[in-house]
PDB file of C-alpha atoms and ligand atoms in Angstrom:
ATOM      1  CA  MET Z  78     -19.121  -7.290  -7.449  1.00  0.00           C
ATOM      2  CA  GLU Z  79     -19.708  -4.477  -9.182  1.00  0.00           C
ATOM      3  CA  TYR Z  80     -17.359  -1.322  -8.064  1.00  0.00           C
ATOM      4  CA  LYS Z  81     -18.951   2.657  -7.728  1.00  0.00           C
ATOM      5  CA  ASN Z  82     -15.739   3.770  -6.336  1.00  0.00           C
ATOM      6  CA  ILE Z  83     -12.976   1.796  -7.375  1.00  0.00           C
ATOM      7  CA  GLU Z  84     -11.240   0.727 -10.816  1.00  0.00           C
ATOM      8  CA  VAL Z  85      -9.374  -1.832 -11.865  1.00  0.00           C
ATOM      9  CA  LYS Z  86      -7.641  -2.857 -14.423  1.00  0.00           C
ATOM     10  CA  ILE Z  87      -5.519  -6.214 -15.152  1.00  0.00           C
ATOM     11  CA  GLU Z  88      -2.823  -6.539 -17.415  1.00  0.00           C
ATOM     12  CA  LYS Z  89       0.352  -8.755 -18.435  1.00  0.00           C
ATOM     13  CA  GLY Z  90       0.371  -9.961 -14.103  1.00  0.00           C
ATOM     14  CA  ILE Z  91      -0.419  -6.004 -12.759  1.00  0.00           C
ATOM     15  CA  ALA Z  92      -3.050  -4.799 -11.226  1.00  0.00           C
ATOM     16  CA  THR Z  93      -4.573  -1.199 -11.019  1.00  0.00           C
ATOM     17  CA  ILE Z  94      -6.816  -0.025  -8.475  1.00  0.00           C
ATOM     18  CA  THR Z  95      -7.591   3.314  -9.124  1.00  0.00           C
ATOM     19  CA  ILE Z  96      -9.477   4.903  -6.424  1.00  0.00           C
ATOM     20  CA  ASN Z  97     -12.342   6.574  -8.043  1.00  0.00           C
ATOM     21  CA  ARG Z  98     -14.209   9.669  -6.558  1.00  0.00           C
ATOM     22  CA  PRO Z  99     -12.415  12.965  -8.011  1.00  0.00           C
ATOM     23  CA  LYS Z 100     -15.614  15.110  -6.752  1.00  0.00           C
ATOM     24  CA  ALA Z 101     -14.784  13.991  -2.740  1.00  0.00           C
ATOM     25  CA  LEU Z 102     -10.702  14.136  -3.818  1.00  0.00           C
ATOM     26  CA  ASN Z 103     -11.373  10.214  -3.954  1.00  0.00           C
ATOM     27  CA  ALA Z 104     -12.384  10.092   0.063  1.00  0.00           C
ATOM     28  CA  LEU Z 105     -12.473   6.938   1.716  1.00  0.00           C
ATOM     29  CA  ASN Z 106     -15.945   5.869   2.911  1.00  0.00           C
ATOM     30  CA  THR Z 107     -17.489   3.387   3.609  1.00  0.00           C
ATOM     31  CA  GLU Z 108     -18.399   1.961   0.212  1.00  0.00           C
ATOM     32  CA  THR Z 109     -14.632   2.525  -1.341  1.00  0.00           C
ATOM     33  CA  LEU Z 110     -13.837   0.834   2.157  1.00  0.00           C
ATOM     34  CA  GLU Z 111     -16.153  -2.676   0.924  1.00  0.00           C
ATOM     35  CA  GLU Z 112     -15.460  -1.980  -2.881  1.00  0.00           C
ATOM     36  CA  LEU Z 113     -11.515  -2.461  -1.085  1.00  0.00           C
ATOM     37  CA  GLU Z 114     -12.088  -4.929   0.574  1.00  0.00           C
ATOM     38  CA  ASN Z 115     -13.508  -7.183  -2.183  1.00  0.00           C
ATOM     39  CA  VAL Z 116     -11.168  -6.349  -4.675  1.00  0.00           C
ATOM     40  CA  LEU Z 117      -8.086  -7.598  -2.776  1.00  0.00           C
ATOM     41  CA  GLU Z 118      -9.032 -11.478  -1.842  1.00  0.00           C
ATOM     42  CA  VAL Z 119     -10.578 -11.497  -5.504  1.00  0.00           C
ATOM     43  CA  LEU Z 120      -6.830 -10.421  -6.567  1.00  0.00           C
ATOM     44  CA  GLN Z 121      -5.554 -12.335  -3.816  1.00  0.00           C
ATOM     45  CA  ASN Z 122      -6.952 -15.490  -5.336  1.00  0.00           C
ATOM     46  CA  ASP Z 123      -6.294 -14.741  -9.066  1.00  0.00           C
ATOM     47  CA  ASP Z 124      -3.419 -16.322 -10.127  1.00  0.00           C
ATOM     48  CA  GLY Z 125      -2.589 -14.881 -12.874  1.00  0.00           C
ATOM     49  CA  VAL Z 126      -1.723 -11.944 -10.753  1.00  0.00           C
ATOM     50  CA  LYS Z 127       2.033 -10.692 -10.129  1.00  0.00           C
ATOM     51  CA  VAL Z 128       1.423  -7.617  -8.418  1.00  0.00           C
ATOM     52  CA  ILE Z 129      -0.873  -5.024  -7.515  1.00  0.00           C
ATOM     53  CA  VAL Z 130      -0.413  -0.897  -7.723  1.00  0.00           C
ATOM     54  CA  ILE Z 131      -2.795   1.234  -6.245  1.00  0.00           C
ATOM     55  CA  THR Z 132      -3.504   4.988  -7.196  1.00  0.00           C
ATOM     56  CA  GLY Z 133      -5.722   7.431  -7.469  1.00  0.00           C
ATOM     57  CA  ALA Z 134      -8.075   8.832  -9.994  1.00  0.00           C
ATOM     58  CA  GLY Z 135      -7.214  12.767 -11.828  1.00  0.00           C
ATOM     59  CA  GLU Z 136      -4.176  14.872 -11.144  1.00  0.00           C
ATOM     60  CA  LYS Z 137      -4.818  16.443  -8.209  1.00  0.00           C
ATOM     61  CA  ALA Z 138      -5.450  13.814  -4.550  1.00  0.00           C
ATOM     62  CA  PHE Z 139      -4.576   9.831  -4.153  1.00  0.00           C
ATOM     63  CA  VAL Z 140      -6.614  10.233  -1.491  1.00  0.00           C
ATOM     64  CA  ALA Z 141      -7.663  13.022   0.478  1.00  0.00           C
ATOM     65  CA  GLY Z 142      -8.362  11.117   4.025  1.00  0.00           C
ATOM     66  CA  ALA Z 143     -10.984   8.888   5.125  1.00  0.00           C
ATOM     67  CA  ASP Z 144     -15.040  10.401   3.857  1.00  0.00           C
ATOM     68  CA  ILE Z 145     -15.903  13.018   6.228  1.00  0.00           C
ATOM     69  CA  SER Z 146     -19.024  14.137   5.629  1.00  0.00           C
ATOM     70  CA  GLU Z 147     -19.926  10.190   6.477  1.00  0.00           C
ATOM     71  CA  MET Z 148     -17.913  10.938  10.255  1.00  0.00           C
ATOM     72  CA  LYS Z 149     -19.308  13.101  10.927  1.00  0.00           C
ATOM     73  CA  ASP Z 150     -22.215  12.529  12.306  1.00  0.00           C
ATOM     74  CA  MET Z 151     -20.882   9.877  13.544  1.00  0.00           C
ATOM     75  CA  SER Z 152     -21.605   7.693  17.275  1.00  0.00           C
ATOM     76  CA  VAL Z 153     -18.618   6.539  18.788  1.00  0.00           C
ATOM     77  CA  PHE Z 154     -19.862   3.263  18.294  1.00  0.00           C
ATOM     78  CA  GLU Z 155     -20.541   4.082  14.399  1.00  0.00           C
ATOM     79  CA  ALA Z 156     -16.790   5.774  14.355  1.00  0.00           C
ATOM     80  CA  LYS Z 157     -15.438   2.531  16.045  1.00  0.00           C
ATOM     81  CA  LYS Z 158     -16.973   0.220  13.624  1.00  0.00           C
ATOM     82  CA  PHE Z 159     -15.673   2.350  10.634  1.00  0.00           C
ATOM     83  CA  ALA Z 160     -11.810   2.576  11.918  1.00  0.00           C
ATOM     84  CA  GLU Z 161     -12.175  -0.967  12.367  1.00  0.00           C
ATOM     85  CA  LEU Z 162     -13.532  -1.467   8.698  1.00  0.00           C
ATOM     86  CA  GLY Z 163     -10.273   0.183   7.338  1.00  0.00           C
ATOM     87  CA  GLN Z 164      -8.239  -1.057   8.967  1.00  0.00           C
ATOM     88  CA  LYS Z 165      -9.692  -4.662   8.691  1.00  0.00           C
ATOM     89  CA  VAL Z 166      -8.685  -3.101   4.522  1.00  0.00           C
ATOM     90  CA  PHE Z 167      -4.955  -1.711   5.095  1.00  0.00           C
ATOM     91  CA  ARG Z 168      -4.116  -5.086   7.255  1.00  0.00           C
ATOM     92  CA  LYS Z 169      -5.844  -6.921   4.054  1.00  0.00           C
ATOM     93  CA  ILE Z 170      -3.212  -4.828   1.872  1.00  0.00           C
ATOM     94  CA  GLU Z 171      -0.279  -5.720   4.369  1.00  0.00           C
ATOM     95  CA  LEU Z 172      -1.231  -9.493   4.533  1.00  0.00           C
ATOM     96  CA  VAL Z 173      -1.502 -10.010   0.549  1.00  0.00           C
ATOM     97  CA  LYS Z 174       0.811 -12.384  -0.273  1.00  0.00           C
ATOM     98  CA  LYS Z 175       1.828 -10.124  -3.557  1.00  0.00           C
ATOM     99  CA  PRO Z 176       3.986  -6.594  -3.563  1.00  0.00           C
ATOM    100  CA  VAL Z 177       1.303  -3.518  -3.966  1.00  0.00           C
ATOM    101  CA  ILE Z 178       2.730  -0.681  -4.311  1.00  0.00           C
ATOM    102  CA  ALA Z 179       1.752   3.004  -3.884  1.00  0.00           C
ATOM    103  CA  ALA Z 180       1.601   4.943  -7.167  1.00  0.00           C
ATOM    104  CA  VAL Z 181       0.793   8.659  -4.918  1.00  0.00           C
ATOM    105  CA  ASN Z 182      -0.788  11.048  -7.659  1.00  0.00           C
ATOM    106  CA  GLY Z 183      -1.004  14.440  -4.872  1.00  0.00           C
ATOM    107  CA  TYR Z 184      -2.847  14.933  -1.498  1.00  0.00           C
ATOM    108  CA  ALA Z 185      -2.351  11.446  -0.006  1.00  0.00           C
ATOM    109  CA  LEU Z 186      -4.369  12.935   4.102  1.00  0.00           C
ATOM    110  CA  GLY Z 187      -5.287  11.101   6.855  1.00  0.00           C
ATOM    111  CA  GLY Z 188      -6.753   8.362   5.258  1.00  0.00           C
ATOM    112  CA  GLY Z 189      -4.898   8.152   2.189  1.00  0.00           C
ATOM    113  CA  CYS Z 190      -1.847   8.702   3.861  1.00  0.00           C
ATOM    114  CA  GLU Z 191      -2.855   5.775   6.106  1.00  0.00           C
ATOM    115  CA  LEU Z 192      -3.397   3.588   2.687  1.00  0.00           C
ATOM    116  CA  ALA Z 193       0.268   3.909   0.785  1.00  0.00           C
ATOM    117  CA  LEU Z 194       1.680   3.412   4.180  1.00  0.00           C
ATOM    118  CA  ALA Z 195       0.048   0.008   4.450  1.00  0.00           C
ATOM    119  CA  CYS Z 196       1.613  -0.775   0.765  1.00  0.00           C
ATOM    120  CA  ASP Z 197       4.549  -2.297   0.567  1.00  0.00           C
ATOM    121  CA  ILE Z 198       6.540   0.404  -1.503  1.00  0.00           C
ATOM    122  CA  ARG Z 199       5.348   3.573  -2.453  1.00  0.00           C
ATOM    123  CA  ILE Z 200       6.714   6.490  -5.388  1.00  0.00           C
ATOM    124  CA  ALA Z 201       5.535   9.650  -5.609  1.00  0.00           C
ATOM    125  CA  SER Z 202       4.624  12.128  -7.473  1.00  0.00           C
ATOM    126  CA  ARG Z 203       6.765  15.429  -7.972  1.00  0.00           C
ATOM    127  CA  ASN Z 204       3.118  17.550  -6.794  1.00  0.00           C
ATOM    128  CA  ALA Z 205       1.602  14.932  -3.715  1.00  0.00           C
ATOM    129  CA  LYS Z 206       1.987  16.132  -0.366  1.00  0.00           C
ATOM    130  CA  PHE Z 207       1.642  14.121   3.013  1.00  0.00           C
ATOM    131  CA  GLY Z 208       0.029  14.579   5.682  1.00  0.00           C
ATOM    132  CA  GLN Z 209      -1.757  13.487   8.697  1.00  0.00           C
ATOM    133  CA  PRO Z 210      -4.226  16.639   9.488  1.00  0.00           C
ATOM    134  CA  GLU Z 211      -6.816  14.374  11.182  1.00  0.00           C
ATOM    135  CA  VAL Z 212      -6.597  16.696  15.652  1.00  0.00           C
ATOM    136  CA  GLY Z 213      -7.376  19.599  13.109  1.00  0.00           C
ATOM    137  CA  LEU Z 214     -10.734  18.011  12.601  1.00  0.00           C
ATOM    138  CA  GLY Z 215     -10.502  17.263  16.834  1.00  0.00           C
ATOM    139  CA  ILE Z 216      -9.765  13.239  16.067  1.00  0.00           C
ATOM    140  CA  ILE Z 217      -6.626  11.064  15.514  1.00  0.00           C
ATOM    141  CA  PRO Z 218      -5.509   8.995  12.813  1.00  0.00           C
ATOM    142  CA  GLY Z 219      -7.786   6.380  12.542  1.00  0.00           C
ATOM    143  CA  PHE Z 220      -6.445   3.637   9.806  1.00  0.00           C
ATOM    144  CA  GLY Z 221      -3.104   2.950  10.993  1.00  0.00           C
ATOM    145  CA  GLY Z 222      -1.795   6.181  11.119  1.00  0.00           C
ATOM    146  CA  THR Z 223      -0.790   6.016  15.255  1.00  0.00           C
ATOM    147  CA  GLN Z 224       0.925   2.649  13.651  1.00  0.00           C
ATOM    148  CA  ARG Z 225       2.443   1.853  10.753  1.00  0.00           C
ATOM    149  CA  LEU Z 226       3.591   5.994  10.756  1.00  0.00           C
ATOM    150  CA  PRO Z 227       6.393   5.907  13.389  1.00  0.00           C
ATOM    151  CA  ARG Z 228       7.290   2.229  12.045  1.00  0.00           C
ATOM    152  CA  ILE Z 229       8.323   4.210   8.714  1.00  0.00           C
ATOM    153  CA  VAL Z 230       9.632   7.519  10.429  1.00  0.00           C
ATOM    154  CA  GLY Z 231      10.537   7.129  13.847  1.00  0.00           C
ATOM    155  CA  VAL Z 232       8.471   8.251  16.565  1.00  0.00           C
ATOM    156  CA  SER Z 233       9.844  11.886  16.808  1.00  0.00           C
ATOM    157  CA  LYS Z 234       8.364  12.699  13.111  1.00  0.00           C
ATOM    158  CA  ALA Z 235       5.019  10.461  13.233  1.00  0.00           C
ATOM    159  CA  LYS Z 236       4.449  12.516  16.194  1.00  0.00           C
ATOM    160  CA  GLU Z 237       5.325  15.567  14.866  1.00  0.00           C
ATOM    161  CA  LEU Z 238       3.188  14.995  12.055  1.00  0.00           C
ATOM    162  CA  ILE Z 239       0.290  13.930  13.982  1.00  0.00           C
ATOM    163  CA  TYR Z 240      -0.030  16.497  16.430  1.00  0.00           C
ATOM    164  CA  THR Z 241       0.590  19.610  14.247  1.00  0.00           C
ATOM    165  CA  GLY Z 242      -1.599  18.108  11.024  1.00  0.00           C
ATOM    166  CA  ASP Z 243       1.247  19.729   8.684  1.00  0.00           C
ATOM    167  CA  MET Z 244       1.491  18.560   5.481  1.00  0.00           C
ATOM    168  CA  ILE Z 245       4.987  17.466   3.672  1.00  0.00           C
ATOM    169  CA  ASP Z 246       5.534  17.969   0.328  1.00  0.00           C
ATOM    170  CA  ALA Z 247       6.582  14.771  -1.501  1.00  0.00           C
ATOM    171  CA  GLU Z 248      10.676  15.813  -1.374  1.00  0.00           C
ATOM    172  CA  GLU Z 249      10.374  15.326   1.888  1.00  0.00           C
ATOM    173  CA  ALA Z 250       8.523  12.568   2.076  1.00  0.00           C
ATOM    174  CA  LEU Z 251      11.610  10.958   0.710  1.00  0.00           C
ATOM    175  CA  ARG Z 252      13.832  12.508   3.049  1.00  0.00           C
ATOM    176  CA  ILE Z 253      12.366  11.282   5.989  1.00  0.00           C
ATOM    177  CA  GLY Z 254      11.980   7.493   4.389  1.00  0.00           C
ATOM    178  CA  LEU Z 255       7.991   7.930   4.212  1.00  0.00           C
ATOM    179  CA  ILE Z 256       8.467   7.600  -0.276  1.00  0.00           C
ATOM    180  CA  SER Z 257      10.769   5.695  -1.752  1.00  0.00           C
ATOM    181  CA  LYS Z 258      10.968   7.976  -5.113  1.00  0.00           C
ATOM    182  CA  VAL Z 259       9.644  11.417  -6.113  1.00  0.00           C
ATOM    183  CA  VAL Z 260       8.722  11.220 -10.122  1.00  0.00           C
ATOM    184  CA  GLU Z 261       7.084  13.287 -12.599  1.00  0.00           C
ATOM    185  CA  GLN Z 262       3.163  13.307 -12.811  1.00  0.00           C
ATOM    186  CA  ASP Z 263       2.930  11.880 -16.421  1.00  0.00           C
ATOM    187  CA  LYS Z 264       5.751   8.840 -15.369  1.00  0.00           C
ATOM    188  CA  LEU Z 265       4.516   8.411 -12.460  1.00  0.00           C
ATOM    189  CA  LEU Z 266       2.093   5.084 -13.918  1.00  0.00           C
ATOM    190  CA  GLU Z 267       5.081   4.176 -16.129  1.00  0.00           C
ATOM    191  CA  GLU Z 268       7.761   4.055 -12.986  1.00  0.00           C
ATOM    192  CA  ALA Z 269       4.859   2.080 -10.750  1.00  0.00           C
ATOM    193  CA  TYR Z 270       4.564  -0.036 -13.755  1.00  0.00           C
ATOM    194  CA  GLY Z 271       8.923  -1.074 -13.745  1.00  0.00           C
ATOM    195  CA  ILE Z 272       9.116  -1.320 -10.199  1.00  0.00           C
ATOM    196  CA  ALA Z 273       6.259  -3.857 -11.003  1.00  0.00           C
ATOM    197  CA  LYS Z 274       8.058  -5.645 -14.102  1.00  0.00           C
ATOM    198  CA  LYS Z 275      11.396  -6.002 -12.329  1.00  0.00           C
ATOM    199  CA  ILE Z 276      10.122  -8.066  -9.640  1.00  0.00           C
ATOM    200  CA  MET Z 277       8.035 -10.816 -11.612  1.00  0.00           C
ATOM    201  CA  SER Z 278      11.777 -11.042 -13.285  1.00  0.00           C
ATOM    202  CA  LYS Z 279      12.553 -12.672 -10.033  1.00  0.00           C
ATOM    203  CA  GLY Z 280      11.339 -15.654  -8.068  1.00  0.00           C
ATOM    204  CA  LEU Z 281       7.853 -14.703  -7.079  1.00  0.00           C
ATOM    205  CA  VAL Z 282       7.804 -17.305  -4.207  1.00  0.00           C
ATOM    206  CA  ALA Z 283      10.451 -15.584  -2.524  1.00  0.00           C
ATOM    207  CA  VAL Z 284       8.779 -12.135  -2.476  1.00  0.00           C
ATOM    208  CA  SER Z 285       5.939 -13.571  -0.904  1.00  0.00           C
ATOM    209  CA  LEU Z 286       8.282 -14.731   1.326  1.00  0.00           C
ATOM    210  CA  ALA Z 287      10.455 -11.800   1.618  1.00  0.00           C
ATOM    211  CA  LYS Z 288       7.121  -9.349   2.190  1.00  0.00           C
ATOM    212  CA  GLU Z 289       5.598 -12.472   5.205  1.00  0.00           C
ATOM    213  CA  ALA Z 290       9.687 -12.231   7.186  1.00  0.00           C
ATOM    214  CA  ILE Z 291       9.772  -8.373   6.749  1.00  0.00           C
ATOM    215  CA  ASN Z 292       6.500  -7.708   8.169  1.00  0.00           C
ATOM    216  CA  LYS Z 293       7.415 -10.031  10.452  1.00  0.00           C
ATOM    217  CA  SER Z 294      10.431  -8.098  11.516  1.00  0.00           C
ATOM    218  CA  LEU Z 295       8.016  -5.056  12.837  1.00  0.00           C
ATOM    219  CA  GLU Z 296       6.081  -7.031  15.355  1.00  0.00           C
ATOM    220  CA  VAL Z 297       7.807 -10.109  17.308  1.00  0.00           C
ATOM    221  CA  ASP Z 298      11.919  -9.712  18.524  1.00  0.00           C
ATOM    222  CA  ILE Z 299      14.373 -10.522  17.044  1.00  0.00           C
ATOM    223  CA  ASP Z 300      15.351 -14.067  17.901  1.00  0.00           C
ATOM    224  CA  SER Z 301      11.419 -14.541  16.508  1.00  0.00           C
ATOM    225  CA  GLY Z 302      12.041 -13.361  13.368  1.00  0.00           C
ATOM    226  CA  MET Z 303      15.102 -14.551  12.644  1.00  0.00           C
ATOM    227  CA  GLU Z 304      14.351 -18.481  12.918  1.00  0.00           C
ATOM    228  CA  TYR Z 305      10.779 -16.857  11.138  1.00  0.00           C
ATOM    229  CA  GLU Z 306      13.423 -15.877   8.285  1.00  0.00           C
ATOM    230  CA  ALA Z 307      15.496 -18.938   9.119  1.00  0.00           C
ATOM    231  CA  ASN Z 308      12.266 -21.218   8.210  1.00  0.00           C
ATOM    232  CA  ALA Z 309      11.071 -19.146   4.970  1.00  0.00           C
ATOM    233  CA  PHE Z 310      14.241 -19.643   3.555  1.00  0.00           C
ATOM    234  CA  ALA Z 311      14.464 -23.080   3.807  1.00  0.00           C
ATOM    235  CA  MET Z 312      11.323 -23.490   2.009  1.00  0.00           C
ATOM    236  CA  CYS Z 313      12.866 -21.680  -0.232  1.00  0.00           C
ATOM    237  CA  PHE Z 314      14.744 -24.352  -1.313  1.00  0.00           C
ATOM    238  CA  GLY Z 315      11.275 -26.526  -2.056  1.00  0.00           C
ATOM    239  CA  THR Z 316      10.288 -24.421  -5.180  1.00  0.00           C
ATOM    240  CA  GLN Z 317      11.381 -24.747  -9.040  1.00  0.00           C
ATOM    241  CA  ASP Z 318      12.348 -20.947  -8.498  1.00  0.00           C
ATOM    242  CA  GLN Z 319      15.309 -21.627  -6.175  1.00  0.00           C
ATOM    243  CA  LYS Z 320      16.350 -24.561  -7.736  1.00  0.00           C
ATOM    244  CA  GLU Z 321      16.505 -23.232 -11.263  1.00  0.00           C
ATOM    245  CA  GLY Z 322      17.638 -19.089  -9.900  1.00  0.00           C
ATOM    246  CA  MET Z 323      20.853 -21.423  -9.130  1.00  0.00           C
ATOM    247  CA  ALA Z 324      21.068 -23.899 -11.545  1.00  0.00           C
ATOM    248  CA  ALA Z 325      21.024 -20.735 -14.202  1.00  0.00           C
ATOM    249  CA  PHE Z 326      23.609 -18.698 -12.051  1.00  0.00           C
ATOM    250  CA  LEU Z 327      25.988 -20.990 -12.332  1.00  0.00           C
ATOM    251  CA  GLU Z 328      25.521 -22.352 -16.166  1.00  0.00           C
ATOM    252  CA  LYS Z 329      25.753 -18.471 -16.404  1.00  0.00           C
ATOM    253  CA  ARG Z 330      22.324 -17.666 -18.632  1.00  0.00           C
ATOM    254  CA  ALA Z 331      19.108 -15.737 -17.196  1.00  0.00           C
ATOM    255  CA  PRO Z 332      16.652 -17.303 -15.431  1.00  0.00           C
ATOM    256  CA  LYS Z 333      12.957 -18.204 -16.243  1.00  0.00           C
ATOM    257  CA  PHE Z 334      11.222 -18.267 -12.563  1.00  0.00           C
ATOM    258  CA  GLU Z 335       7.874 -20.505 -12.782  1.00  0.00           C
ATOM    259  CA  GLY Z 336       6.489 -18.826  -9.644  1.00  0.00           C
ATOM    260  CA  ARG Z 337       6.855 -21.807  -7.910  1.00  0.00           C
TER     261      ARG Z 337
HETATM  262  N1  CAA N 550     -14.019  13.950   2.627  1.00  0.00           N
HETATM  263  C1  CAA N 550     -14.708  13.997   2.088  1.00  0.00           C
HETATM  264  N2  CAA N 550     -14.511  15.190   1.322  1.00  0.00           N
HETATM  265  C2  CAA N 550     -13.522  15.602   0.952  1.00  0.00           C
HETATM  266  C3  CAA N 550     -12.557  15.505   1.830  1.00  0.00           C
HETATM  267  C4  CAA N 550     -12.427  14.511   2.488  1.00  0.00           C
HETATM  268  N3  CAA N 550     -11.703  13.749   3.615  1.00  0.00           N
HETATM  269  N4  CAA N 550     -11.719  15.673   0.943  1.00  0.00           N
HETATM  270  C5  CAA N 550     -12.057  17.149  -0.018  1.00  0.00           C
HETATM  271  N5  CAA N 550     -13.149  16.812  -0.123  1.00  0.00           N
HETATM  272  C6  CAA N 550     -13.983  17.287  -0.751  1.00  0.00           C
HETATM  273  C7  CAA N 550     -14.988  19.174  -0.424  1.00  0.00           C
HETATM  274  O1  CAA N 550     -14.947  18.245   0.287  1.00  0.00           O
HETATM  275  C8  CAA N 550     -14.680  19.608  -1.764  1.00  0.00           C
HETATM  276  O2  CAA N 550     -15.805  19.231  -1.787  1.00  0.00           O
HETATM  277  P1  CAA N 550     -16.814  20.347  -2.509  1.00  0.00           P
HETATM  278  O3  CAA N 550     -16.550  20.818  -4.085  1.00  0.00           O
HETATM  279  O4  CAA N 550     -18.537  19.802  -2.481  1.00  0.00           O
HETATM  280  O5  CAA N 550     -16.723  21.411  -1.582  1.00  0.00           O
HETATM  281  C9  CAA N 550     -13.810  18.192  -2.893  1.00  0.00           C
HETATM  282  O6  CAA N 550     -13.697  17.079  -1.942  1.00  0.00           O
HETATM  283  C10 CAA N 550     -13.023  19.375  -2.797  1.00  0.00           C
HETATM  284  O7  CAA N 550     -12.222  19.894  -2.419  1.00  0.00           O
HETATM  285  P2  CAA N 550     -11.656  21.420  -1.819  1.00  0.00           P
HETATM  286  O8  CAA N 550     -12.701  22.202  -1.806  1.00  0.00           O
HETATM  287  O9  CAA N 550     -10.894  20.906  -0.272  1.00  0.00           O
HETATM  288  O10 CAA N 550     -10.093  21.436  -2.592  1.00  0.00           O
HETATM  289  P3  CAA N 550      -9.316  22.206  -1.944  1.00  0.00           P
HETATM  290  O11 CAA N 550      -7.595  22.860  -3.258  1.00  0.00           O
HETATM  291  O12 CAA N 550      -9.548  23.667  -1.592  1.00  0.00           O
HETATM  292  O13 CAA N 550      -8.190  21.284  -1.332  1.00  0.00           O
HETATM  293  C11 CAA N 550      -7.738  19.665   0.430  1.00  0.00           C
HETATM  294  C12 CAA N 550      -7.994  19.907  -0.915  1.00  0.00           C
HETATM  295  C13 CAA N 550      -6.388  20.083   1.558  1.00  0.00           C
HETATM  296  C14 CAA N 550      -6.863  18.221   0.499  1.00  0.00           C
HETATM  297  C15 CAA N 550      -8.703  19.436   1.596  1.00  0.00           C
HETATM  298  O14 CAA N 550      -9.699  19.135   0.648  1.00  0.00           O
HETATM  299  C16 CAA N 550      -8.336  19.345   2.325  1.00  0.00           C
HETATM  300  O15 CAA N 550      -7.873  19.296   3.192  1.00  0.00           O
HETATM  301  N6  CAA N 550      -9.214  17.742   2.630  1.00  0.00           N
HETATM  302  C17 CAA N 550      -9.220  16.817   3.931  1.00  0.00           C
HETATM  303  C18 CAA N 550      -8.297  16.030   4.291  1.00  0.00           C
HETATM  304  C19 CAA N 550      -8.068  16.127   5.938  1.00  0.00           C
HETATM  305  O16 CAA N 550      -8.428  16.115   6.641  1.00  0.00           O
HETATM  306  N7  CAA N 550      -8.148  14.542   6.066  1.00  0.00           N
HETATM  307  C20 CAA N 550      -8.316  13.499   6.936  1.00  0.00           C
HETATM  308  C21 CAA N 550      -9.691  13.086   7.193  1.00  0.00           C
HETATM  309  S1  CAA N 550      -9.990  12.790   8.347  1.00  0.00           S
HETATM  310  C22 CAA N 550      -9.526  10.701   8.054  1.00  0.00           C
HETATM  311  O17 CAA N 550      -8.587  10.488   6.860  1.00  0.00           O
HETATM  312  C23 CAA N 550      -9.377  10.369   9.196  1.00  0.00           C
HETATM  313  C24 CAA N 550      -8.822   8.353   9.037  1.00  0.00           C
HETATM  314  O18 CAA N 550      -7.425   8.625   9.876  1.00  0.00           O
HETATM  315  C25 CAA N 550      -9.765   7.152   9.520  1.00  0.00           C
END
């Protein structure tokens, strides 16, 4: 598939997806969402790709939301389809069996904040701004914001952000646990790649199973979650990486993981 609204670069096991509609501050229209869906499928099946980084083109915006020009005249039925498409694509990010890092380089508003929320790890540049301004447009978040934001920052803060539509800066986002690191803008991708490389030096089957188990913790009761964890823990013992990791520790040498 030829992409018009995103750029994809794969280098040394790291795939970088850049949302690239700078004239609309990288707003997500249907076409962009479909391209994202397609590329996630491709990257999921590419064994050479170990970690995915998502960022926005330019220095101003990560993603300034769903595309308001496209939504303006939508019927109820079209709006439902649009929300379901965004939700499906973001769920794919959450479920892809590889770590996904959001490198938030500017405005992450509405659907842009929701895109970041679906990623496993979020870091941001100092100029980043986060918010769910939808109620100011007479709508509510539609790409998972009402579901993921309370899980990440707690119900009270999520309600405050969604009811007021207030924007917060990167330091405040860090303080409330919405992101895990703030860096200078020119160091953002370097920082994201540093995290990616650190992850890639570990047992990647284990990382993938950890992602699944942590995701489960948000979806099921604690006993089911514990059972899931015990099964995933046991599965690690069927991997070469577990044998290598433990042997290397006992032999006092660095492990050489093969990701199998
Ligand atoms: N959709 C479509 N176009 C957008 C856009 C969006 N979400 N955000 C910005 N743009 C466009 C602007 O219309 C403008 O286009 P023109 O140059 O053709 O006029 C261009 O990007 C630059 O934007 P501004 O001139 O507004 O830039 P600014 O620096 O003055 O303001 C901003 C920046 C504060 C981010 C402002 O653009 C803004 O508030 N954007 C909208 C944010 C928003 O409401 N997002 C939520 C969308 S709804 C949603 O996402 C629903 C959902 O959950 C699924």
